[in-house]
Amino acid sequence: PRFCPSCGQPLQLHAVEHALECTACGRLVFPRIEPCIITLISRGEEILLLRNVKDTRGVYACLAGFVEMGETLEQALRREVREETGLEVQNIRYAGSQAWPFPDQLMAAFYADYKSGEIRIQESEIADARWFRRDALPPLPKPGSIAWRLINNIF
C-alpha cells in the first residue's frame, strides 16, 4: 500500500523494521507474503530462460509464478511451467528461498529437469523463452537475486 489504512496519509519505509510507517499516526504496515515458485529447468547442457513481456532491459530469467489456493509448491511449479511454456518437467528439487517483501512475495526456488514438450509461450506473460548453453547466456538478473543464484547454482 502507498497510504496508511488508518488515516490515509502517505507511507514510507521504516528506518529499522521491514515495514512501511505512517509518520502522521505512527501505524506500521507489515507486508503480506504471497508464495511463489521460481524454477530453473535443465535439458542436458542447456537451461531454459525466459524474458517477461514487461521487461524492457532484455533480461532473461527463470520461470516463476504464484501458488494458487490449495496447491502444493510442486503442483504450482508444474502448472506454471505448462501454462507459460507448454513443457513438462520431472525430478523437481528444492533449492532455497528468498523473501521480496515489497511488493509481497516469498519465492521458493527449485531446479527441475525437462521431461517433454516443445516451447509454446504464453504470449500474455512471456515475450521469449529459449534454451541456452551456460557458456552463451543472455543478459541475466542482478547478482543476489534468487534467479541469479539459481542460474549460477549458488545454493
Short mmCIF file of N, CA and C in Angstrom, two decimals:
data_model
loop_
_atom_site.label_atom_id
_atom_site.label_comp_id
_atom_site.label_asym_id
_atom_site.label_seq_id
_atom_site.Cartn_x
_atom_site.Cartn_y
_atom_site.Cartn_z
N PRO A 1 0.83 -1.21 0.00
CA PRO A 1 0.00 0.00 0.00
C PRO A 1 0.86 1.25 0.00
N ARG A 2 0.32 2.29 -0.54
CA ARG A 2 1.03 3.57 -0.57
C ARG A 2 0.54 4.52 0.52
N PHE A 3 -0.66 4.23 1.04
CA PHE A 3 -1.26 5.13 2.03
C PHE A 3 -1.68 4.36 3.27
N CYS A 4 -1.67 5.02 4.38
CA CYS A 4 -2.00 4.42 5.67
C CYS A 4 -3.47 3.98 5.68
N PRO A 5 -3.73 2.73 6.07
CA PRO A 5 -5.11 2.27 6.13
C PRO A 5 -5.89 2.89 7.29
N SER A 6 -5.21 3.53 8.24
CA SER A 6 -5.90 4.16 9.37
C SER A 6 -6.27 5.60 9.09
N CYS A 7 -5.29 6.40 8.60
CA CYS A 7 -5.56 7.83 8.44
C CYS A 7 -5.44 8.34 7.01
N GLY A 8 -4.96 7.51 6.09
CA GLY A 8 -4.90 7.90 4.69
C GLY A 8 -3.68 8.68 4.26
N GLN A 9 -2.76 8.93 5.18
CA GLN A 9 -1.54 9.68 4.84
C GLN A 9 -0.53 8.77 4.14
N PRO A 10 0.41 9.35 3.40
CA PRO A 10 1.41 8.52 2.70
C PRO A 10 2.28 7.71 3.66
N LEU A 11 2.66 6.52 3.22
CA LEU A 11 3.54 5.64 3.99
C LEU A 11 4.97 5.77 3.47
N GLN A 12 5.93 5.51 4.35
CA GLN A 12 7.33 5.49 3.94
C GLN A 12 8.01 4.30 4.60
N LEU A 13 9.17 3.90 4.06
CA LEU A 13 9.90 2.79 4.65
C LEU A 13 10.31 3.12 6.08
N HIS A 14 10.12 2.18 6.97
CA HIS A 14 10.54 2.33 8.36
C HIS A 14 12.05 2.24 8.44
N ALA A 15 12.66 2.97 9.34
CA ALA A 15 14.12 3.01 9.44
C ALA A 15 14.73 1.70 9.94
N VAL A 16 13.99 0.91 10.73
CA VAL A 16 14.55 -0.30 11.33
C VAL A 16 13.78 -1.55 10.90
N GLU A 17 12.46 -1.52 10.99
CA GLU A 17 11.61 -2.68 10.68
C GLU A 17 11.47 -2.86 9.17
N HIS A 18 11.16 -4.08 8.75
CA HIS A 18 10.79 -4.33 7.36
C HIS A 18 9.30 -4.04 7.25
N ALA A 19 8.98 -2.77 7.24
CA ALA A 19 7.60 -2.33 7.24
C ALA A 19 7.52 -0.94 6.66
N LEU A 20 6.30 -0.52 6.39
CA LEU A 20 6.04 0.86 6.00
C LEU A 20 5.47 1.57 7.21
N GLU A 21 5.78 2.86 7.35
CA GLU A 21 5.37 3.62 8.52
C GLU A 21 4.59 4.85 8.11
N CYS A 22 3.55 5.13 8.87
CA CYS A 22 2.81 6.37 8.69
C CYS A 22 3.39 7.38 9.67
N THR A 23 3.99 8.42 9.16
CA THR A 23 4.58 9.42 10.06
C THR A 23 3.51 10.29 10.70
N ALA A 24 2.29 10.25 10.16
CA ALA A 24 1.20 11.05 10.74
C ALA A 24 0.62 10.40 11.99
N CYS A 25 0.33 9.08 11.94
CA CYS A 25 -0.32 8.43 13.09
C CYS A 25 0.55 7.36 13.74
N GLY A 26 1.71 7.03 13.12
CA GLY A 26 2.62 6.06 13.71
C GLY A 26 2.34 4.61 13.41
N ARG A 27 1.30 4.32 12.64
CA ARG A 27 0.98 2.92 12.33
C ARG A 27 2.07 2.28 11.47
N LEU A 28 2.40 1.03 11.80
CA LEU A 28 3.31 0.24 10.98
C LEU A 28 2.49 -0.73 10.15
N VAL A 29 2.83 -0.82 8.88
CA VAL A 29 2.13 -1.72 7.97
C VAL A 29 3.15 -2.74 7.49
N PHE A 30 2.95 -3.99 7.93
CA PHE A 30 3.85 -5.07 7.54
C PHE A 30 3.35 -5.72 6.27
N PRO A 31 4.26 -6.17 5.42
CA PRO A 31 3.83 -6.75 4.14
C PRO A 31 3.17 -8.10 4.31
N ARG A 32 2.18 -8.37 3.47
CA ARG A 32 1.63 -9.71 3.34
C ARG A 32 2.62 -10.47 2.48
N ILE A 33 2.70 -11.73 2.67
CA ILE A 33 3.60 -12.54 1.87
C ILE A 33 2.79 -13.52 1.03
N GLU A 34 2.98 -13.48 -0.28
CA GLU A 34 2.30 -14.39 -1.19
C GLU A 34 3.32 -15.39 -1.70
N PRO A 35 3.04 -16.70 -1.57
CA PRO A 35 4.00 -17.71 -2.01
C PRO A 35 4.09 -17.78 -3.54
N CYS A 36 5.32 -17.88 -4.02
CA CYS A 36 5.61 -18.01 -5.44
C CYS A 36 6.64 -19.11 -5.63
N ILE A 37 6.65 -19.67 -6.82
CA ILE A 37 7.70 -20.61 -7.16
C ILE A 37 8.56 -19.96 -8.23
N ILE A 38 9.82 -20.35 -8.26
CA ILE A 38 10.73 -19.97 -9.34
C ILE A 38 11.58 -21.19 -9.61
N THR A 39 11.76 -21.51 -10.89
CA THR A 39 12.48 -22.73 -11.21
C THR A 39 13.41 -22.55 -12.39
N LEU A 40 14.52 -23.24 -12.32
CA LEU A 40 15.46 -23.31 -13.44
C LEU A 40 15.35 -24.72 -14.01
N ILE A 41 14.97 -24.81 -15.27
CA ILE A 41 14.77 -26.09 -15.94
C ILE A 41 15.99 -26.40 -16.79
N SER A 42 16.50 -27.61 -16.63
CA SER A 42 17.66 -28.06 -17.40
C SER A 42 17.25 -29.12 -18.40
N ARG A 43 17.93 -29.08 -19.55
CA ARG A 43 17.77 -30.10 -20.58
C ARG A 43 19.18 -30.45 -21.06
N GLY A 44 19.76 -31.46 -20.44
CA GLY A 44 21.15 -31.78 -20.74
C GLY A 44 22.05 -30.64 -20.33
N GLU A 45 22.80 -30.09 -21.27
CA GLU A 45 23.73 -28.98 -21.00
C GLU A 45 23.06 -27.61 -21.14
N GLU A 46 21.77 -27.58 -21.43
CA GLU A 46 21.07 -26.32 -21.64
C GLU A 46 20.14 -26.00 -20.48
N ILE A 47 19.88 -24.69 -20.31
CA ILE A 47 18.90 -24.24 -19.32
C ILE A 47 17.86 -23.37 -20.03
N LEU A 48 16.65 -23.42 -19.53
CA LEU A 48 15.56 -22.63 -20.11
C LEU A 48 15.50 -21.28 -19.41
N LEU A 49 15.57 -20.22 -20.18
CA LEU A 49 15.43 -18.87 -19.65
C LEU A 49 14.35 -18.14 -20.43
N LEU A 50 13.65 -17.26 -19.73
CA LEU A 50 12.52 -16.55 -20.32
C LEU A 50 12.68 -15.05 -20.14
N ARG A 51 12.07 -14.31 -21.04
CA ARG A 51 12.00 -12.85 -20.91
C ARG A 51 10.53 -12.47 -20.78
N ASN A 52 10.21 -11.78 -19.70
CA ASN A 52 8.84 -11.37 -19.39
C ASN A 52 8.41 -10.26 -20.34
N VAL A 53 7.12 -10.20 -20.66
CA VAL A 53 6.61 -9.17 -21.55
C VAL A 53 6.79 -7.76 -20.97
N LYS A 54 6.87 -7.64 -19.66
CA LYS A 54 7.04 -6.32 -19.02
C LYS A 54 8.50 -5.88 -18.98
N ASP A 55 9.43 -6.78 -19.32
CA ASP A 55 10.85 -6.45 -19.27
C ASP A 55 11.22 -5.53 -20.44
N THR A 56 11.89 -4.45 -20.11
CA THR A 56 12.34 -3.51 -21.14
C THR A 56 13.86 -3.51 -21.27
N ARG A 57 14.54 -4.32 -20.46
CA ARG A 57 16.01 -4.32 -20.45
C ARG A 57 16.61 -5.50 -21.22
N GLY A 58 15.78 -6.43 -21.68
CA GLY A 58 16.31 -7.59 -22.40
C GLY A 58 16.85 -8.67 -21.48
N VAL A 59 16.45 -8.65 -20.21
CA VAL A 59 16.94 -9.61 -19.23
C VAL A 59 16.13 -10.91 -19.31
N TYR A 60 16.85 -12.03 -19.30
CA TYR A 60 16.24 -13.35 -19.28
C TYR A 60 16.38 -13.91 -17.87
N ALA A 61 15.34 -14.58 -17.39
CA ALA A 61 15.35 -15.11 -16.03
C ALA A 61 14.69 -16.49 -16.01
N CYS A 62 14.50 -16.98 -14.81
CA CYS A 62 13.87 -18.28 -14.60
C CYS A 62 12.35 -18.14 -14.63
N LEU A 63 11.68 -19.23 -14.88
CA LEU A 63 10.23 -19.26 -14.89
C LEU A 63 9.73 -19.12 -13.45
N ALA A 64 8.72 -18.27 -13.26
CA ALA A 64 8.18 -18.02 -11.92
C ALA A 64 6.68 -17.80 -11.99
N GLY A 65 6.02 -18.02 -10.86
CA GLY A 65 4.59 -17.78 -10.80
C GLY A 65 4.05 -17.97 -9.40
N PHE A 66 2.84 -17.51 -9.19
CA PHE A 66 2.19 -17.58 -7.89
C PHE A 66 1.59 -18.96 -7.63
N VAL A 67 1.58 -19.34 -6.36
CA VAL A 67 0.94 -20.56 -5.91
C VAL A 67 -0.54 -20.26 -5.71
N GLU A 68 -1.39 -21.10 -6.28
CA GLU A 68 -2.83 -20.90 -6.14
C GLU A 68 -3.36 -21.63 -4.90
N MET A 69 -4.50 -21.22 -4.43
CA MET A 69 -5.14 -21.81 -3.26
C MET A 69 -5.23 -23.32 -3.40
N GLY A 70 -4.76 -24.03 -2.38
CA GLY A 70 -4.86 -25.49 -2.35
C GLY A 70 -3.75 -26.24 -3.06
N GLU A 71 -2.85 -25.53 -3.76
CA GLU A 71 -1.76 -26.20 -4.47
C GLU A 71 -0.56 -26.42 -3.57
N THR A 72 0.16 -27.49 -3.83
CA THR A 72 1.49 -27.63 -3.24
C THR A 72 2.45 -26.80 -4.10
N LEU A 73 3.64 -26.56 -3.58
CA LEU A 73 4.63 -25.84 -4.37
C LEU A 73 4.96 -26.59 -5.66
N GLU A 74 5.07 -27.91 -5.56
CA GLU A 74 5.40 -28.72 -6.73
C GLU A 74 4.28 -28.70 -7.77
N GLN A 75 3.03 -28.72 -7.32
CA GLN A 75 1.90 -28.63 -8.26
C GLN A 75 1.90 -27.28 -8.95
N ALA A 76 2.17 -26.22 -8.19
CA ALA A 76 2.22 -24.88 -8.78
C ALA A 76 3.34 -24.79 -9.82
N LEU A 77 4.48 -25.38 -9.51
CA LEU A 77 5.61 -25.37 -10.44
C LEU A 77 5.23 -26.05 -11.75
N ARG A 78 4.67 -27.24 -11.66
CA ARG A 78 4.29 -27.98 -12.88
C ARG A 78 3.24 -27.19 -13.68
N ARG A 79 2.26 -26.63 -12.98
CA ARG A 79 1.21 -25.86 -13.67
C ARG A 79 1.78 -24.63 -14.35
N GLU A 80 2.61 -23.87 -13.64
CA GLU A 80 3.20 -22.66 -14.23
C GLU A 80 4.07 -22.99 -15.44
N VAL A 81 4.87 -24.03 -15.34
CA VAL A 81 5.72 -24.44 -16.47
C VAL A 81 4.84 -24.79 -17.67
N ARG A 82 3.80 -25.57 -17.43
CA ARG A 82 2.88 -25.98 -18.50
C ARG A 82 2.18 -24.77 -19.11
N GLU A 83 1.66 -23.85 -18.26
CA GLU A 83 0.93 -22.68 -18.75
C GLU A 83 1.83 -21.74 -19.55
N GLU A 84 3.03 -21.48 -19.04
CA GLU A 84 3.88 -20.45 -19.65
C GLU A 84 4.72 -20.95 -20.81
N THR A 85 5.01 -22.28 -20.85
CA THR A 85 5.89 -22.78 -21.89
C THR A 85 5.36 -24.01 -22.63
N GLY A 86 4.35 -24.69 -22.11
CA GLY A 86 3.86 -25.91 -22.72
C GLY A 86 4.72 -27.13 -22.43
N LEU A 87 5.74 -26.99 -21.59
CA LEU A 87 6.66 -28.09 -21.28
C LEU A 87 6.21 -28.87 -20.05
N GLU A 88 6.70 -30.09 -19.95
CA GLU A 88 6.52 -30.92 -18.76
C GLU A 88 7.89 -31.11 -18.13
N VAL A 89 7.93 -31.15 -16.79
CA VAL A 89 9.19 -31.30 -16.07
C VAL A 89 9.14 -32.51 -15.15
N GLN A 90 10.32 -32.91 -14.70
CA GLN A 90 10.46 -34.02 -13.76
C GLN A 90 11.63 -33.73 -12.84
N ASN A 91 11.82 -34.60 -11.84
CA ASN A 91 12.96 -34.50 -10.93
C ASN A 91 13.06 -33.10 -10.28
N ILE A 92 11.96 -32.66 -9.70
CA ILE A 92 11.91 -31.34 -9.05
C ILE A 92 12.68 -31.39 -7.73
N ARG A 93 13.59 -30.42 -7.55
CA ARG A 93 14.43 -30.38 -6.35
C ARG A 93 14.40 -28.98 -5.74
N TYR A 94 14.08 -28.93 -4.46
CA TYR A 94 14.07 -27.65 -3.75
C TYR A 94 15.49 -27.11 -3.64
N ALA A 95 15.66 -25.80 -3.87
CA ALA A 95 16.98 -25.17 -3.80
C ALA A 95 17.10 -24.20 -2.64
N GLY A 96 16.08 -23.37 -2.40
CA GLY A 96 16.15 -22.37 -1.36
C GLY A 96 15.00 -21.39 -1.48
N SER A 97 15.09 -20.30 -0.74
CA SER A 97 14.00 -19.32 -0.79
C SER A 97 14.56 -17.92 -0.60
N GLN A 98 13.75 -16.95 -0.97
CA GLN A 98 14.12 -15.55 -0.79
C GLN A 98 12.83 -14.74 -0.68
N ALA A 99 12.75 -13.91 0.34
CA ALA A 99 11.59 -13.04 0.52
C ALA A 99 11.81 -11.73 -0.22
N TRP A 100 10.77 -11.30 -0.91
CA TRP A 100 10.74 -9.98 -1.54
C TRP A 100 9.54 -9.26 -0.92
N PRO A 101 9.74 -8.64 0.27
CA PRO A 101 8.59 -8.10 0.99
C PRO A 101 7.86 -6.95 0.29
N PHE A 102 8.53 -6.24 -0.57
CA PHE A 102 7.84 -5.21 -1.35
C PHE A 102 8.10 -5.51 -2.81
N PRO A 103 7.14 -6.10 -3.57
CA PRO A 103 5.74 -5.99 -3.26
C PRO A 103 5.24 -6.96 -2.18
N ASP A 104 5.45 -8.26 -2.23
CA ASP A 104 4.91 -9.13 -1.17
C ASP A 104 5.12 -10.61 -1.46
N GLN A 105 6.26 -10.99 -1.93
CA GLN A 105 6.45 -12.36 -2.37
C GLN A 105 7.48 -13.12 -1.53
N LEU A 106 7.20 -14.40 -1.34
CA LEU A 106 8.17 -15.34 -0.80
C LEU A 106 8.43 -16.34 -1.92
N MET A 107 9.64 -16.25 -2.50
CA MET A 107 10.00 -17.09 -3.64
C MET A 107 10.60 -18.40 -3.13
N ALA A 108 9.99 -19.52 -3.51
CA ALA A 108 10.54 -20.85 -3.24
C ALA A 108 11.20 -21.32 -4.53
N ALA A 109 12.51 -21.53 -4.47
CA ALA A 109 13.29 -21.84 -5.67
C ALA A 109 13.51 -23.33 -5.83
N PHE A 110 13.45 -23.77 -7.09
CA PHE A 110 13.60 -25.18 -7.42
C PHE A 110 14.45 -25.34 -8.68
N TYR A 111 15.05 -26.51 -8.77
CA TYR A 111 15.64 -26.99 -10.01
C TYR A 111 14.71 -28.08 -10.52
N ALA A 112 14.58 -28.20 -11.84
CA ALA A 112 13.77 -29.25 -12.44
C ALA A 112 14.42 -29.66 -13.76
N ASP A 113 14.13 -30.87 -14.18
CA ASP A 113 14.65 -31.37 -15.45
C ASP A 113 13.53 -31.42 -16.47
N TYR A 114 13.88 -31.10 -17.70
CA TYR A 114 12.96 -31.20 -18.83
C TYR A 114 12.50 -32.65 -18.97
N LYS A 115 11.20 -32.83 -19.21
CA LYS A 115 10.64 -34.16 -19.43
C LYS A 115 10.16 -34.31 -20.87
N SER A 116 9.33 -33.36 -21.33
CA SER A 116 8.78 -33.48 -22.68
C SER A 116 8.16 -32.15 -23.12
N GLY A 117 7.87 -32.09 -24.42
CA GLY A 117 7.16 -30.95 -24.98
C GLY A 117 8.05 -30.02 -25.79
N GLU A 118 7.38 -29.16 -26.54
CA GLU A 118 8.03 -28.10 -27.31
C GLU A 118 7.60 -26.76 -26.73
N ILE A 119 8.49 -25.79 -26.74
CA ILE A 119 8.18 -24.48 -26.16
C ILE A 119 7.05 -23.82 -26.95
N ARG A 120 5.98 -23.49 -26.23
CA ARG A 120 4.86 -22.71 -26.72
C ARG A 120 4.59 -21.66 -25.67
N ILE A 121 5.06 -20.43 -25.89
CA ILE A 121 4.98 -19.41 -24.85
C ILE A 121 3.55 -18.89 -24.66
N GLN A 122 3.29 -18.51 -23.43
CA GLN A 122 2.04 -17.83 -23.08
C GLN A 122 2.28 -16.35 -23.37
N GLU A 123 1.82 -15.89 -24.52
CA GLU A 123 2.17 -14.57 -25.02
C GLU A 123 1.72 -13.42 -24.12
N SER A 124 0.73 -13.64 -23.27
CA SER A 124 0.29 -12.57 -22.37
C SER A 124 1.31 -12.30 -21.27
N GLU A 125 2.21 -13.27 -21.00
CA GLU A 125 3.20 -13.11 -19.93
C GLU A 125 4.65 -13.22 -20.40
N ILE A 126 4.90 -14.01 -21.43
CA ILE A 126 6.26 -14.32 -21.84
C ILE A 126 6.54 -13.74 -23.23
N ALA A 127 7.60 -12.93 -23.35
CA ALA A 127 7.98 -12.38 -24.64
C ALA A 127 8.85 -13.36 -25.42
N ASP A 128 9.67 -14.13 -24.71
CA ASP A 128 10.57 -15.08 -25.37
C ASP A 128 10.99 -16.14 -24.35
N ALA A 129 11.20 -17.35 -24.83
CA ALA A 129 11.69 -18.46 -24.00
C ALA A 129 12.58 -19.32 -24.89
N ARG A 130 13.80 -19.57 -24.41
CA ARG A 130 14.76 -20.34 -25.21
C ARG A 130 15.67 -21.16 -24.32
N TRP A 131 16.24 -22.20 -24.91
CA TRP A 131 17.27 -23.00 -24.26
C TRP A 131 18.61 -22.33 -24.52
N PHE A 132 19.41 -22.17 -23.45
CA PHE A 132 20.73 -21.55 -23.57
C PHE A 132 21.78 -22.47 -22.97
N ARG A 133 22.95 -22.49 -23.61
CA ARG A 133 24.10 -23.16 -23.02
C ARG A 133 24.70 -22.21 -21.99
N ARG A 134 25.27 -22.73 -20.95
CA ARG A 134 25.84 -21.90 -19.89
C ARG A 134 27.00 -21.04 -20.37
N ASP A 135 27.62 -21.41 -21.47
CA ASP A 135 28.72 -20.60 -21.99
C ASP A 135 28.24 -19.54 -22.99
N ALA A 136 26.93 -19.42 -23.16
CA ALA A 136 26.36 -18.43 -24.09
C ALA A 136 25.05 -17.89 -23.54
N LEU A 137 25.10 -17.31 -22.34
CA LEU A 137 23.90 -16.82 -21.68
C LEU A 137 23.56 -15.40 -22.12
N PRO A 138 22.27 -15.07 -22.14
CA PRO A 138 21.83 -13.71 -22.45
C PRO A 138 22.00 -12.82 -21.21
N PRO A 139 21.60 -11.55 -21.29
CA PRO A 139 21.62 -10.70 -20.08
C PRO A 139 20.77 -11.34 -18.98
N LEU A 140 21.31 -11.35 -17.75
CA LEU A 140 20.68 -12.03 -16.62
C LEU A 140 20.25 -11.06 -15.53
N PRO A 141 19.42 -11.54 -14.59
CA PRO A 141 19.05 -10.71 -13.43
C PRO A 141 20.29 -10.31 -12.62
N LYS A 142 20.14 -9.33 -11.78
CA LYS A 142 21.24 -8.82 -10.96
C LYS A 142 21.74 -9.86 -9.96
N PRO A 143 23.05 -9.84 -9.68
CA PRO A 143 23.59 -10.71 -8.63
C PRO A 143 22.86 -10.49 -7.31
N GLY A 144 22.66 -11.58 -6.59
CA GLY A 144 21.94 -11.52 -5.32
C GLY A 144 20.49 -11.91 -5.44
N SER A 145 19.92 -11.77 -6.63
CA SER A 145 18.53 -12.18 -6.80
C SER A 145 18.47 -13.70 -6.80
N ILE A 146 17.30 -14.23 -6.48
CA ILE A 146 17.16 -15.68 -6.43
C ILE A 146 17.30 -16.30 -7.82
N ALA A 147 16.87 -15.60 -8.86
CA ALA A 147 17.05 -16.12 -10.23
C ALA A 147 18.54 -16.20 -10.56
N TRP A 148 19.30 -15.19 -10.22
CA TRP A 148 20.75 -15.20 -10.47
C TRP A 148 21.40 -16.35 -9.72
N ARG A 149 20.96 -16.57 -8.47
CA ARG A 149 21.52 -17.67 -7.68
C ARG A 149 21.19 -19.03 -8.29
N LEU A 150 19.98 -19.21 -8.79
CA LEU A 150 19.61 -20.46 -9.47
C LEU A 150 20.48 -20.68 -10.71
N ILE A 151 20.56 -19.67 -11.55
CA ILE A 151 21.32 -19.78 -12.79
C ILE A 151 22.79 -20.08 -12.52
N ASN A 152 23.34 -19.50 -11.47
CA ASN A 152 24.75 -19.69 -11.14
C ASN A 152 24.98 -20.82 -10.14
N ASN A 153 23.92 -21.57 -9.83
CA ASN A 153 24.00 -22.74 -8.94
C ASN A 153 24.63 -22.38 -7.60
N ILE A 154 24.16 -21.29 -7.00
CA ILE A 154 24.69 -20.84 -5.72
C ILE A 154 23.65 -21.07 -4.62
N PHE A 155 23.52 -22.31 -4.22
CA PHE A 155 22.63 -22.68 -3.11
C PHE A 155 23.32 -23.67 -2.24
#
